[in-house]
XYZ file of C-alpha atoms in Angstrom:
229
model
C -0.040 0.005 0.024
C 1.317 3.449 -0.950
C 1.200 6.217 1.599
C -1.404 8.910 1.229
C 1.190 11.408 -0.048
C 2.344 8.870 -2.629
C -1.292 8.331 -3.781
C -1.687 12.060 -4.205
C 1.031 11.916 -6.904
C -0.632 10.546 -10.003
C 0.033 10.727 -13.772
C -1.984 13.943 -13.978
C 0.085 15.864 -11.478
C 3.328 14.038 -11.104
C 5.476 16.589 -12.912
C 4.300 19.365 -10.554
C 5.836 17.487 -7.570
C 8.964 16.443 -9.475
C 9.595 20.100 -10.576
C 9.111 21.397 -7.103
C 11.634 18.932 -5.746
C 14.172 19.967 -8.291
C 13.602 23.682 -7.497
C 14.014 23.034 -3.740
C 17.233 21.077 -4.411
C 18.664 24.039 -6.287
C 17.578 26.473 -3.521
C 19.260 24.289 -0.912
C 22.495 24.836 -2.725
C 22.302 28.521 -1.967
C 22.566 27.794 1.782
C 26.300 27.622 1.473
C 26.448 31.296 2.404
C 24.566 31.029 5.633
C 25.511 27.720 7.185
C 28.810 26.001 7.881
C 30.316 23.590 5.383
C 29.811 20.506 7.468
C 26.076 21.029 7.818
C 25.783 22.050 4.176
C 26.985 18.567 3.182
C 24.278 16.829 5.235
C 21.582 19.293 4.090
C 22.418 18.822 0.417
C 22.490 15.091 0.825
C 19.080 15.092 2.634
C 17.607 17.305 -0.079
C 19.114 15.116 -2.845
C 17.687 12.042 -1.283
C 14.176 13.705 -0.978
C 14.422 14.762 -4.593
C 15.293 11.161 -5.615
C 12.285 9.887 -3.594
C 9.851 12.319 -5.204
C 11.316 11.594 -8.686
C 10.672 7.895 -7.992
C 7.090 8.521 -6.892
C 6.475 10.673 -9.902
C 7.887 8.206 -12.386
C 6.561 4.982 -10.896
C 4.091 4.790 -13.766
C 7.124 4.060 -16.064
C 7.951 0.702 -14.683
C 11.139 0.042 -16.681
C 12.768 3.318 -15.698
C 11.431 3.099 -12.102
C 13.331 -0.099 -11.423
C 16.535 1.326 -12.839
C 16.248 4.584 -10.991
C 15.469 2.729 -7.738
C 18.644 0.758 -8.146
C 20.617 3.924 -8.603
C 19.163 5.431 -5.418
C 20.116 2.354 -3.366
C 23.633 2.494 -4.775
C 23.892 6.217 -4.026
C 22.826 5.619 -0.380
C 25.334 2.904 -0.025
C 28.050 5.269 -1.331
C 26.894 7.973 1.105
C 26.970 5.629 4.120
C 30.404 4.247 3.057
C 31.859 7.710 2.630
C 30.479 8.811 6.039
C 31.505 5.757 8.038
C 34.930 5.081 6.388
C 35.719 8.774 5.627
C 36.783 7.905 2.143
C 36.381 11.259 0.207
C 37.170 9.710 -3.155
C 33.702 7.997 -3.020
C 32.191 11.471 -3.785
C 33.058 10.927 -7.455
C 30.973 7.803 -7.404
C 28.154 9.780 -5.792
C 28.344 12.316 -8.548
C 28.316 9.734 -11.279
C 25.284 8.041 -9.714
C 23.540 11.437 -9.388
C 24.255 12.202 -13.005
C 22.953 8.853 -14.218
C 19.745 9.204 -12.036
C 18.930 12.629 -13.472
C 19.660 11.422 -16.984
C 17.270 8.451 -16.466
C 14.732 10.868 -15.052
C 15.099 13.143 -18.086
C 14.710 10.218 -20.472
C 11.590 9.001 -18.743
C 9.865 12.361 -18.676
C 10.837 13.071 -22.306
C 9.173 9.837 -23.358
C 5.956 10.932 -21.637
C 5.569 14.470 -22.812
C 7.271 15.179 -26.175
C 5.230 14.674 -29.310
C 2.611 12.448 -27.579
C -0.897 13.008 -26.507
C -2.703 16.278 -25.836
C -1.292 19.332 -24.064
C -1.998 19.537 -20.369
C -0.721 21.688 -17.563
C 1.145 18.696 -16.231
C 3.010 18.324 -19.500
C 3.915 21.909 -19.594
C 5.321 21.683 -16.072
C 7.081 18.576 -17.215
C 8.892 20.532 -19.959
C 10.150 22.817 -17.188
C 11.419 19.804 -15.238
C 13.294 18.721 -18.344
C 15.004 22.059 -18.537
C 16.006 21.963 -14.808
C 17.312 18.455 -15.337
C 19.469 19.574 -18.259
C 21.023 22.222 -16.083
C 21.617 19.829 -13.133
C 23.150 17.228 -15.334
C 25.633 19.715 -16.778
C 26.359 21.122 -13.287
C 27.276 17.607 -12.119
C 29.400 17.183 -15.234
C 31.264 20.373 -14.395
C 31.783 19.021 -10.842
C 33.227 15.738 -12.224
C 35.469 17.653 -14.544
C 36.759 19.876 -11.747
C 37.438 16.766 -9.637
C 39.863 15.422 -12.341
C 41.063 18.681 -13.778
C 41.001 21.259 -10.976
C 42.009 24.182 -13.215
C 39.115 23.822 -15.617
C 37.273 27.006 -14.435
C 38.178 30.356 -13.146
C 35.989 31.037 -10.163
C 35.443 27.430 -9.038
C 38.269 25.665 -7.160
C 38.570 21.979 -6.474
C 36.785 20.953 -3.368
C 34.002 18.737 -1.965
C 31.039 18.569 -4.231
C 28.668 20.180 -1.774
C 30.905 23.249 -1.600
C 31.003 23.788 -5.328
C 27.463 22.655 -6.143
C 25.929 26.147 -5.940
C 28.620 27.708 -8.242
C 28.487 24.836 -10.706
C 24.634 25.025 -10.902
C 24.819 28.834 -11.269
C 27.314 28.585 -14.122
C 25.352 25.788 -15.738
C 22.034 27.643 -15.896
C 23.686 30.885 -16.908
C 25.229 28.925 -19.772
C 22.111 26.966 -20.633
C 20.076 30.194 -20.996
C 23.034 31.818 -22.883
C 23.184 34.756 -20.428
C 26.965 34.468 -20.029
C 27.684 36.911 -17.102
C 31.421 36.096 -17.147
C 32.007 35.905 -13.373
C 32.843 32.188 -13.749
C 34.827 31.263 -16.889
C 35.925 27.904 -18.472
C 39.666 27.855 -18.835
C 40.738 24.434 -20.219
C 39.593 23.423 -23.744
C 37.436 20.593 -22.548
C 35.545 22.994 -20.195
C 34.970 25.328 -22.994
C 33.629 22.528 -25.201
C 31.176 21.479 -22.460
C 30.114 25.010 -21.934
C 29.277 25.810 -25.564
C 27.653 22.398 -26.055
C 25.338 23.267 -23.171
C 24.555 26.639 -24.732
C 23.656 24.911 -28.052
C 21.485 22.357 -26.217
C 19.717 25.136 -24.347
C 18.792 26.932 -27.673
C 17.685 23.702 -29.370
C 15.730 22.576 -26.390
C 13.487 25.633 -26.632
C 12.927 24.952 -30.308
C 12.085 21.265 -29.701
C 9.696 21.948 -26.806
C 7.870 24.633 -28.743
C 7.486 22.441 -31.815
C 6.393 19.507 -29.612
C 3.745 21.659 -27.939
C 2.512 23.085 -31.276
C 2.409 19.614 -32.827
C 0.436 18.217 -29.989
C -1.962 21.218 -30.013
C -2.662 20.852 -33.705
C -3.199 17.170 -33.337
C -5.648 17.655 -30.430
C -7.466 20.445 -32.410
C -7.774 18.138 -35.479
C -9.099 15.199 -33.532
C -11.640 17.328 -31.666
C -12.984 18.818 -34.882
C -13.035 15.667 -36.800
C -15.016 14.079 -34.022
C -17.526 16.964 -34.179
């Protein structure tokens, strides 16, 4: 039996909950300026776990992806516990890889459900926002992984624990994704520059794909309704 809260999440409103969870995860990253580093680590991990949980509840209607994502969450929890108990900081890179894979799986599952399929609903529109947030998060995690192996990749972000750099990586990612380019954080190494301009290209094309998908679905819905009449 699912809990009452889980039962409230259905395939007509699941993307509302998922998007809110992603927004709160991003907001939690901004707490690095008001709380100590040690507490920030646990707060981000708690918010990340909550986000994982809400994503799982929201995507439980897609059985194949649900099982895969659940396995990733279990592996991530094991990595967190191992890092905490044994104090092995290198496990953080495994955590980041699992987070990236989880958000990628979530992205694929949502994309299958909302793009070029069915009629347009408020839930689908919110789902398109979730896709955009997931793109930014995946690239942010990608930047953190890059910084782990190549510390001089960016000017403005130094190598450190992922929770200390998550806010800056997410900020740079969304600034790049939306092609704002403030310039306070800069890619230095060639591979960092390549990732940055690829993200900018994806951001532009995402807008075009989402608009075309919504227009296509709208026309199909309009045609079906008028043919029935």
